[in-house]
Short mmCIF file of C-alpha atoms and ligand atoms in Angstrom, two decimals:
data_model
loop_
_atom_site.label_atom_id
_atom_site.label_comp_id
_atom_site.label_asym_id
_atom_site.label_seq_id
_atom_site.Cartn_x
_atom_site.Cartn_y
_atom_site.Cartn_z
CA MET A 256 -0.04 0.10 0.03
CA PRO A 257 1.40 3.37 -0.80
CA SER A 258 2.13 5.64 2.22
CA VAL A 259 -1.04 7.78 1.72
CA THR A 260 -4.24 6.74 0.06
CA GLN A 261 -6.96 9.18 -0.67
CA PHE A 262 -10.87 8.42 -0.96
CA TRP A 263 -13.40 10.81 -2.22
CA ALA A 264 -16.95 10.63 -1.26
CA PRO A 265 -19.66 13.00 -2.87
CA HIS A 266 -21.24 12.71 0.68
CA ALA A 267 -20.46 11.41 3.63
CA TRP A 268 -22.19 11.37 7.06
CA ILE A 269 -20.01 12.85 9.41
CA ASP A 270 -21.94 12.52 12.80
CA PRO A 271 -24.42 14.16 12.80
CA VAL A 272 -24.72 15.85 9.54
CA VAL A 273 -24.23 14.89 5.82
CA GLU A 274 -21.10 16.73 4.11
CA SER A 275 -20.55 16.95 0.52
CA ASP A 276 -17.24 16.67 -1.66
CA VAL A 277 -15.43 14.95 1.36
CA LEU A 278 -11.83 13.79 0.98
CA ILE A 279 -10.59 11.16 3.24
CA THR A 280 -6.88 10.49 3.29
CA VAL A 281 -5.63 7.39 4.99
CA SER A 282 -1.99 6.65 6.24
CA GLY A 283 -0.19 3.40 5.24
CA GLU A 284 -1.09 2.29 8.73
CA GLY A 285 -4.83 2.00 7.73
CA ARG A 286 -5.94 5.33 9.75
CA ILE A 287 -7.59 8.26 8.69
CA THR A 288 -5.42 11.33 8.74
CA ALA A 289 -7.84 13.92 7.62
CA VAL A 290 -11.44 14.23 6.48
CA THR A 291 -12.17 17.51 4.48
CA PRO A 292 -15.50 18.34 3.49
CA ASP A 293 -16.04 20.75 0.60
CA SER A 294 -12.99 19.82 -0.81
CA GLY A 295 -13.88 20.18 -4.38
CA PRO A 296 -13.93 17.60 -7.19
CA ALA A 297 -12.23 14.38 -6.83
CA PRO A 298 -8.27 14.81 -7.19
CA ALA A 299 -6.54 12.55 -9.58
CA GLY A 300 -5.28 9.09 -8.08
CA ALA A 301 -8.21 9.30 -5.32
CA THR A 302 -10.69 6.24 -5.17
CA VAL A 303 -13.99 7.71 -5.81
CA LEU A 304 -16.66 6.36 -3.57
CA THR A 305 -20.32 5.94 -4.40
CA GLY A 306 -23.26 8.00 -2.90
CA LEU A 307 -23.09 8.28 0.98
CA THR A 308 -20.14 7.29 2.82
CA LEU A 309 -20.69 5.78 6.44
CA PRO A 310 -18.42 4.46 8.92
CA GLY A 311 -18.07 0.85 8.89
CA MET A 312 -20.47 -1.01 10.75
CA ALA A 313 -20.10 -3.40 13.62
CA ASN A 314 -22.13 -6.54 13.77
CA ALA A 315 -21.87 -6.77 17.47
CA HIS A 316 -23.42 -10.38 18.03
CA SER A 317 -22.77 -13.03 15.61
CA HIS A 318 -23.02 -16.96 15.66
CA ALA A 319 -21.52 -17.78 12.17
CA PHE A 320 -22.93 -21.15 12.00
CA HIS A 321 -26.57 -20.12 12.33
CA ARG A 322 -26.50 -18.78 8.74
CA ALA A 323 -26.58 -22.56 7.65
CA LEU A 324 -30.23 -22.69 9.04
CA ARG A 325 -31.63 -19.81 6.97
CA GLY A 326 -34.85 -20.63 5.11
CA THR A 327 -35.00 -24.26 6.55
CA VAL A 328 -36.10 -22.87 9.96
CA GLN A 329 -38.88 -21.03 8.37
CA VAL A 330 -41.38 -24.23 7.87
CA GLY A 331 -43.62 -25.21 10.19
CA SER A 332 -44.06 -23.74 13.98
CA GLY A 333 -42.56 -23.84 17.15
CA THR A 334 -40.71 -21.86 19.53
CA PHE A 335 -37.18 -20.45 20.45
CA TRP A 336 -36.72 -23.94 21.92
CA THR A 337 -37.70 -25.92 18.96
CA TRP A 338 -35.43 -24.01 16.94
CA ARG A 339 -32.58 -24.48 19.08
CA ASP A 340 -32.98 -28.22 18.52
CA THR A 341 -32.44 -27.70 14.63
CA MET A 342 -29.51 -25.27 15.46
CA TYR A 343 -27.75 -27.91 17.50
CA ARG A 344 -27.97 -30.55 14.67
CA THR A 345 -26.00 -28.01 12.33
CA ALA A 346 -23.76 -27.43 15.31
CA ASP A 347 -22.88 -31.07 15.55
CA ALA A 348 -21.63 -31.31 12.07
CA LEU A 349 -19.05 -28.65 12.10
CA THR A 350 -15.32 -29.43 11.86
CA PRO A 351 -12.54 -26.73 12.11
CA ASP A 352 -12.31 -26.95 8.38
CA SER A 353 -15.92 -26.65 7.47
CA TYR A 354 -16.21 -24.04 10.10
CA LEU A 355 -13.40 -22.05 8.38
CA GLU A 356 -15.22 -22.35 4.88
CA LEU A 357 -18.67 -21.52 6.48
CA ALA A 358 -17.51 -18.58 8.52
CA THR A 359 -15.27 -16.94 5.49
CA ALA A 360 -18.30 -17.01 3.33
CA VAL A 361 -20.61 -15.58 6.10
CA TYR A 362 -18.11 -12.83 7.03
CA ALA A 363 -17.70 -12.02 3.20
CA GLU A 364 -21.66 -11.77 3.24
CA MET A 365 -21.24 -9.36 6.28
CA ALA A 366 -18.68 -7.33 4.20
CA LEU A 367 -20.97 -6.91 1.32
CA ALA A 368 -23.48 -5.57 3.73
CA GLY A 369 -21.06 -2.86 4.88
CA ILE A 370 -19.97 -4.78 8.06
CA THR A 371 -16.35 -3.92 8.85
CA ALA A 372 -16.16 -5.78 12.31
CA VAL A 373 -17.82 -8.68 13.85
CA GLY A 374 -18.37 -9.93 17.40
CA GLU A 375 -18.52 -13.64 17.18
CA PHE A 376 -19.96 -15.00 20.51
CA HIS A 377 -18.12 -18.52 20.02
CA TYR A 378 -19.05 -21.45 22.04
CA LEU A 379 -18.37 -24.42 19.75
CA HIS A 380 -15.16 -25.11 21.19
CA HIS A 381 -14.47 -28.68 21.08
CA ALA A 382 -14.92 -31.90 18.90
CA PRO A 383 -18.57 -33.62 19.10
CA GLY A 384 -18.86 -35.35 22.70
CA GLY A 385 -16.24 -32.79 23.94
CA THR A 386 -13.24 -34.43 22.76
CA ARG A 387 -10.43 -31.79 22.75
CA TYR A 388 -8.88 -30.76 19.26
CA ALA A 389 -4.91 -31.13 19.28
CA ASP A 390 -5.39 -27.27 19.17
CA PRO A 391 -7.85 -26.69 21.79
CA ASN A 392 -8.52 -23.37 19.99
CA ALA A 393 -8.89 -25.05 16.51
CA MET A 394 -12.39 -23.69 16.09
CA GLY A 395 -11.66 -20.01 17.40
CA GLU A 396 -8.71 -20.02 15.07
CA ALA A 397 -10.83 -20.97 12.22
CA LEU A 398 -13.07 -17.97 12.92
CA ILE A 399 -10.11 -15.53 13.33
CA GLU A 400 -8.76 -17.04 9.94
CA ALA A 401 -12.09 -16.64 8.31
CA ALA A 402 -12.41 -12.87 9.40
CA SER A 403 -8.86 -12.24 7.72
CA ARG A 404 -10.00 -14.30 4.49
CA ALA A 405 -13.04 -11.95 4.41
CA GLY A 406 -11.10 -8.67 4.91
CA ILE A 407 -12.95 -7.80 8.14
CA ARG A 408 -11.90 -7.24 11.83
CA ILE A 409 -13.38 -9.67 14.44
CA THR A 410 -13.53 -9.63 18.22
CA LEU A 411 -13.82 -13.44 19.09
CA LEU A 412 -15.94 -13.47 22.26
CA ASP A 413 -14.78 -16.70 23.60
CA THR A 414 -17.64 -18.16 25.41
CA CYS A 415 -17.83 -20.00 28.87
CA TYR A 416 -20.66 -22.71 28.39
CA LEU A 417 -20.64 -25.24 31.07
CA SER A 418 -24.28 -26.41 32.00
CA ALA A 419 -27.55 -27.07 30.30
CA GLY A 420 -29.50 -25.10 32.92
CA PHE A 421 -29.46 -24.47 36.58
CA GLY A 422 -27.60 -27.36 38.21
CA GLU A 423 -27.84 -29.51 35.00
CA PRO A 424 -24.73 -30.92 33.33
CA PRO A 425 -24.40 -30.12 29.72
CA ASN A 426 -26.48 -32.33 27.33
CA ARG A 427 -25.13 -34.46 24.37
CA HIS A 428 -24.98 -31.39 22.02
CA GLN A 429 -23.57 -29.13 24.66
CA GLN A 430 -20.54 -31.27 25.63
CA ARG A 431 -18.86 -29.55 22.57
CA PHE A 432 -19.18 -26.30 24.23
CA SER A 433 -17.97 -27.00 27.88
CA ASP A 434 -14.42 -26.68 29.20
CA GLY A 435 -15.53 -28.48 32.57
CA ASP A 436 -15.37 -25.32 34.76
CA ALA A 437 -14.57 -21.64 34.36
CA GLU A 438 -10.89 -21.91 35.44
CA ALA A 439 -10.37 -24.51 32.62
CA TRP A 440 -12.33 -21.97 30.30
CA ALA A 441 -9.85 -18.92 31.31
CA ALA A 442 -6.97 -21.17 30.65
CA ARG A 443 -8.03 -22.05 27.29
CA ALA A 444 -9.26 -18.59 26.39
CA SER A 445 -5.95 -17.11 27.63
CA SER A 446 -3.86 -19.12 25.13
CA ILE A 447 -5.57 -17.40 22.12
CA GLU A 448 -3.30 -14.65 20.60
CA PRO A 449 -4.75 -11.32 19.41
CA ARG A 450 -3.93 -10.29 15.72
CA ALA A 451 -3.87 -7.06 13.89
CA HIS A 452 -7.43 -7.86 12.69
CA ALA A 453 -8.43 -9.75 15.78
CA ARG A 454 -9.05 -9.01 19.15
CA ILE A 455 -10.10 -11.42 22.10
CA GLY A 456 -12.96 -10.84 24.62
CA ALA A 457 -14.85 -13.07 26.73
CA ALA A 458 -18.53 -14.13 26.94
CA VAL A 459 -20.73 -15.66 29.47
CA HIS A 460 -23.41 -17.73 27.63
CA SER A 461 -26.01 -16.99 29.89
CA VAL A 462 -26.89 -17.51 33.47
CA ARG A 463 -28.25 -21.01 32.48
CA ALA A 464 -24.93 -22.18 31.12
CA VAL A 465 -22.58 -20.64 33.85
CA PRO A 466 -23.12 -21.67 37.46
CA ALA A 467 -23.36 -18.38 39.63
CA GLU A 468 -20.11 -19.11 41.66
CA GLN A 469 -18.21 -19.25 38.45
CA LEU A 470 -19.51 -16.15 36.94
CA SER A 471 -16.99 -13.81 38.57
CA THR A 472 -14.05 -15.99 37.14
CA VAL A 473 -15.04 -14.91 33.58
CA ALA A 474 -15.83 -11.31 34.73
CA GLN A 475 -12.28 -11.32 36.29
CA TRP A 476 -10.72 -12.67 33.13
CA ALA A 477 -12.29 -9.78 31.20
CA GLY A 478 -11.49 -7.32 33.88
CA GLU A 479 -7.72 -7.96 33.92
CA ARG A 480 -7.55 -7.56 30.23
CA LYS A 481 -9.94 -4.68 29.99
CA ALA A 482 -11.55 -6.80 27.42
CA PRO A 483 -15.07 -6.88 26.39
CA LEU A 484 -17.42 -9.15 28.18
CA HIS A 485 -20.78 -10.31 26.45
CA VAL A 486 -23.79 -12.32 27.88
CA HIS A 487 -27.17 -13.44 26.69
CA LEU A 488 -29.80 -12.12 28.92
CA SER A 489 -33.19 -12.83 29.42
CA GLU A 490 -34.15 -13.41 25.95
CA GLN A 491 -36.78 -15.78 27.03
CA THR A 492 -39.19 -15.83 29.92
CA ALA A 493 -38.22 -19.32 30.75
CA GLU A 494 -34.69 -18.43 31.63
CA ASN A 495 -36.18 -15.63 34.07
CA GLU A 496 -38.30 -18.25 35.55
CA ALA A 497 -35.69 -20.84 36.05
CA CYS A 498 -33.24 -18.28 37.59
CA LEU A 499 -35.95 -17.09 40.06
CA ALA A 500 -36.61 -20.67 41.23
CA ALA A 501 -32.81 -21.66 41.50
CA HIS A 502 -31.43 -18.28 42.87
CA ARG A 503 -34.56 -16.13 43.94
CA VAL A 504 -33.28 -13.27 41.84
CA THR A 505 -33.49 -12.29 38.22
CA PRO A 506 -30.80 -13.14 35.75
CA THR A 507 -29.98 -9.37 35.66
CA GLN A 508 -29.75 -9.16 39.36
CA LEU A 509 -27.77 -12.39 39.43
CA LEU A 510 -24.85 -10.91 37.00
CA SER A 511 -24.98 -7.69 39.01
CA GLN A 512 -24.37 -9.85 42.40
CA HIS A 513 -21.40 -11.53 40.54
CA GLY A 514 -19.74 -8.44 39.00
CA VAL A 515 -20.85 -9.14 35.49
CA LEU A 516 -22.41 -5.73 34.68
CA GLY A 517 -20.56 -2.45 33.58
CA PRO A 518 -19.40 -0.34 30.72
CA ARG A 519 -17.13 -3.06 29.21
CA THR A 520 -20.01 -5.64 29.24
CA SER A 521 -22.82 -6.11 26.53
CA ALA A 522 -26.14 -7.54 27.59
CA VAL A 523 -27.46 -9.23 24.61
CA HIS A 524 -31.23 -9.18 24.02
CA ALA A 525 -32.41 -7.86 27.39
CA THR A 526 -35.84 -8.50 26.29
CA HIS A 527 -37.91 -9.47 29.55
CA LEU A 528 -36.67 -7.30 32.20
CA THR A 529 -38.23 -5.81 35.40
CA ASP A 530 -37.91 -2.22 36.09
CA ALA A 531 -35.33 -2.90 38.89
CA ASP A 532 -33.34 -4.65 36.05
CA VAL A 533 -33.81 -1.68 33.56
CA LYS A 534 -32.17 0.36 36.51
CA LEU A 535 -29.34 -1.89 37.18
CA LEU A 536 -28.25 -2.23 33.63
CA SER A 537 -28.65 1.37 32.76
CA SER A 538 -27.09 2.80 35.87
CA SER A 539 -24.02 0.46 35.40
CA SER A 540 -23.75 1.79 31.81
CA THR A 541 -24.12 -1.92 30.47
CA VAL A 542 -24.26 -1.76 26.70
CA ILE A 543 -27.38 -3.45 25.45
CA CYS A 544 -26.94 -5.52 22.13
CA MET A 545 -30.40 -5.61 20.43
CA CYS A 546 -30.87 -8.23 17.69
CA PRO A 547 -34.04 -7.08 16.33
CA THR A 548 -34.16 -9.37 13.08
CA THR A 549 -33.43 -12.31 15.20
CA GLU A 550 -35.55 -11.50 18.19
CA ARG A 551 -38.64 -11.17 15.90
CA ASP A 552 -37.52 -14.15 13.99
CA LEU A 553 -37.52 -16.28 17.19
CA ALA A 554 -40.63 -14.95 18.63
CA ASP A 555 -38.67 -13.41 21.62
CA GLY A 556 -40.51 -10.03 22.22
CA ILE A 557 -39.53 -6.42 21.90
CA GLY A 558 -37.01 -5.38 24.77
CA PRO A 559 -37.21 -2.10 26.55
CA ALA A 560 -33.98 -0.67 24.38
CA ARG A 561 -35.46 2.84 24.62
CA ARG A 562 -35.72 2.91 28.32
CA LEU A 563 -32.35 1.34 28.78
CA ALA A 564 -30.68 3.96 26.32
CA HIS A 565 -32.39 6.91 28.33
CA GLY A 566 -31.14 5.57 31.30
CA GLY A 567 -27.53 5.52 30.25
CA SER A 568 -27.12 2.25 28.39
CA PRO A 569 -25.34 2.69 25.00
CA ILE A 570 -27.00 0.48 22.35
CA SER A 571 -25.38 -1.71 19.92
CA LEU A 572 -26.96 -4.05 17.14
CA GLY A 573 -26.21 -7.51 15.97
CA SER A 574 -27.48 -10.17 13.36
CA ASP A 575 -27.22 -12.99 15.85
CA SER A 576 -28.91 -15.96 14.24
CA HIS A 577 -28.53 -14.31 10.60
CA ALA A 578 -32.01 -14.87 9.52
CA VAL A 579 -31.02 -11.88 7.42
CA ILE A 580 -27.58 -10.00 7.36
CA ASP A 581 -28.50 -6.24 7.04
CA PRO A 582 -27.40 -3.58 9.42
CA PHE A 583 -29.65 -1.06 8.07
CA GLU A 584 -32.61 -3.57 8.63
CA GLU A 585 -31.48 -4.16 12.44
CA ALA A 586 -31.25 -0.32 12.71
CA ARG A 587 -34.50 0.56 11.50
CA ALA A 588 -36.26 -2.35 13.40
CA LEU A 589 -35.16 -0.74 16.52
CA GLU A 590 -37.02 2.22 15.86
CA LEU A 591 -40.01 0.34 14.06
CA ASN A 592 -40.60 -2.06 16.81
CA GLU A 593 -40.94 0.85 19.33
CA ARG A 594 -43.54 2.46 16.91
CA LEU A 595 -45.55 -0.87 16.86
CA ALA A 596 -45.30 -1.22 20.67
CA THR A 597 -46.11 2.37 21.61
CA GLN A 598 -48.24 3.63 18.48
CA GLN A 599 -45.94 6.72 18.40
CA ARG A 600 -43.03 7.59 15.81
CA GLY A 601 -39.76 9.22 16.40
CA HIS A 602 -37.94 7.24 19.06
CA TRP A 603 -34.57 7.32 17.72
CA THR A 604 -33.08 9.60 15.11
CA ALA A 605 -31.39 8.13 12.11
CA ALA A 606 -28.22 9.45 13.49
CA ALA A 607 -28.66 7.66 16.96
CA LEU A 608 -29.47 4.47 15.09
CA LEU A 609 -26.40 4.98 12.86
CA ARG A 610 -24.21 5.46 15.88
CA ALA A 611 -25.79 2.29 17.44
CA ALA A 612 -24.45 0.42 14.20
CA THR A 613 -21.19 2.26 14.06
CA GLU A 614 -19.31 3.75 16.87
CA ASP A 615 -21.21 2.14 19.88
CA GLY A 616 -21.06 -1.16 18.12
CA HIS A 617 -17.28 -1.02 17.52
CA ALA A 618 -16.77 0.26 21.19
CA SER A 619 -18.84 -2.77 22.73
CA LEU A 620 -16.36 -5.03 20.72
CA GLY A 621 -13.25 -3.33 21.99
CA TRP A 622 -12.53 -1.29 19.14
CA PRO A 623 -13.09 2.30 20.36
CA GLU A 624 -10.80 3.67 17.60
CA ALA A 625 -13.24 2.58 14.90
CA GLY A 626 -16.72 3.66 13.62
CA ARG A 627 -16.17 7.20 13.28
CA LEU A 628 -15.10 9.31 10.18
CA GLU A 629 -12.45 11.43 11.76
CA ARG A 630 -8.88 11.71 12.09
CA GLY A 631 -7.09 9.20 13.91
CA ALA A 632 -9.88 6.70 13.60
CA LEU A 633 -9.23 3.38 11.90
CA ALA A 634 -9.95 3.92 8.21
CA ASP A 635 -13.01 1.31 8.16
CA PHE A 636 -15.87 2.76 6.07
CA CYS A 637 -18.58 1.84 3.47
CA ALA A 638 -20.45 3.59 0.78
CA VAL A 639 -24.02 3.32 0.17
CA ALA A 640 -25.54 4.09 -3.35
CA LEU A 641 -28.15 6.68 -3.26
CA ASP A 642 -29.51 6.06 -6.78
CA THR A 643 -30.98 2.77 -6.40
CA PRO A 644 -34.79 1.91 -6.77
CA ARG A 645 -34.78 2.05 -2.71
CA THR A 646 -32.67 5.00 -2.19
CA ALA A 647 -33.23 7.28 -5.13
CA GLY A 648 -35.26 10.64 -4.56
CA PRO A 649 -34.51 12.15 -1.18
CA PRO A 650 -31.89 15.02 -0.98
CA ALA A 651 -28.48 13.99 -0.18
CA ARG A 652 -28.97 15.89 3.21
CA LEU A 653 -31.37 13.52 4.34
CA GLY A 654 -28.88 10.77 3.46
CA ALA A 655 -28.67 9.09 6.90
CA GLU A 656 -32.46 8.87 7.06
CA THR A 657 -32.60 7.34 3.66
CA ALA A 658 -29.96 4.89 4.48
CA VAL A 659 -31.46 3.91 7.57
CA PHE A 660 -35.13 3.94 6.79
CA ALA A 661 -34.91 2.81 3.00
CA ALA A 662 -31.51 1.22 2.12
CA ASN A 663 -30.72 -2.45 2.38
CA ALA A 664 -27.55 -4.48 2.37
CA SER A 665 -27.47 -4.69 -1.43
CA ASP A 666 -27.13 -0.91 -1.83
CA VAL A 667 -23.67 -1.01 -0.40
CA ARG A 668 -21.07 -0.50 -3.01
CA GLU A 669 -17.80 0.10 -1.54
CA VAL A 670 -16.25 -1.30 1.89
CA ILE A 671 -12.98 -0.17 3.14
CA VAL A 672 -11.03 -1.80 6.07
CA GLY A 673 -7.99 -0.30 7.52
CA GLY A 674 -7.58 1.51 4.14
CA ARG A 675 -7.93 -1.52 2.18
CA VAL A 676 -10.71 -1.82 -0.72
CA VAL A 677 -12.52 -5.23 0.40
CA VAL A 678 -15.82 -4.39 -1.52
CA ARG A 679 -15.68 -2.48 -5.03
CA ASP A 680 -18.60 -1.97 -6.89
CA GLY A 681 -20.76 -4.17 -4.89
CA VAL A 682 -18.28 -6.94 -5.52
CA HIS A 683 -16.35 -8.62 -2.73
CA GLN A 684 -12.48 -8.45 -3.71
CA LEU A 685 -11.21 -11.55 -1.76
CA VAL A 686 -14.26 -13.98 -2.17
CA PRO A 687 -15.40 -12.97 -5.64
CA ASP A 688 -18.77 -15.32 -5.42
CA VAL A 689 -20.20 -14.96 -2.15
CA GLY A 690 -23.30 -16.80 -2.86
CA ALA A 691 -21.59 -19.81 -4.37
CA ALA A 692 -19.06 -19.91 -1.25
CA LEU A 693 -22.14 -20.10 1.00
CA ALA A 694 -23.84 -22.77 -1.16
CA THR A 695 -21.07 -24.98 -0.93
CA ALA A 696 -20.17 -24.30 2.54
CA ILE A 697 -23.69 -24.77 3.69
CA LYS A 698 -23.94 -28.05 1.58
CA THR A 699 -20.95 -29.47 3.42
CA VAL A 700 -22.34 -28.87 6.96
CA THR A 701 -25.97 -30.03 6.28
CA THR A 702 -25.70 -33.08 4.40
ZN1 ZN B 715 -26.74 -15.11 20.58
#
């Protein structure tokens, strides 16, 4: 890469406004060195971006292998729990090699949608039955390599998953997930090395999956490293009921009692909360990761994101089960769900929704230097066409509103990660046929 690269955007969202004729210069180290609005026409040699440039988007909650379930789980009826049985059958089939192939294709799909960093909530650690691979982190390494091949950043949220429920040993499927106890989890997780494109964080799968007395081991591990700590929280009322029966407190209270909440922690879903739970989460500045397309797909319910945000919790967004991978859809669903629930419009501005998809999402994954178009930030951005059948018409100054409320993933034309062009004219530069890559990889793990 030359020492300085120039990108020129006809329009760019520089929080909170849309600027025009924006010149973005990037150092050889992949950082933005200047963002200049009203810079005049594109200089010779600059890479000309399409439409509206946004900071790169962060997919703050992913289970890459769930992508293999798309479509097949839309037949018949059921609940979260029947969906989970199907999901476990796919998990049983994965090996480090097939997961590398699948995750590369899934992360390439994310890149095409404007996503430049993924938080992979990873619990498929061991071989079926719990047998250790020669490298006990072979599966996590496959995910880190997959992100590299797809050209995006990853935070591997290595997940502690020890039990099937309160006081229940892991079931047949879950033996792959378990390290035995939190100390053994910590020892294994400690041996994964970060890379230039990969950072390591921790996760508690849920209060169902980590016994209460072991929660603080995971929290401490993350605290010592100042690493992100994620946890599935109260996605289902059954979790709340089981937790109350076992501990006489809600899952949120249990996490609070064991030092899991705080500004480096992301509570994923946070759907079924009491008023006291909302207060504990928001007053501790715990990030709330909403996954609206998955939550509606799994008939979870609508969480109190608005109240949590007003109380002090940043909001991030994730595509979780990958029923669809489209950060615009996640962002607008946050607002549109609230409209349906309250019969009122305008709970979140387009800028606030974009902030959740970019800056706050990156921060929740331990990339606080990404997700903004400003000097010193990582040169991660994406460009959305404003002349497609979905986005044509509105004036450019309403580009943020147009992108959030009308664009979809296929309107993304360019994606730049660390100054490197990963997507050009809607084509992935490293995985040329992402559809074919997905089809092949999914066939391998489902037949
Ligand atoms: Zn999840």
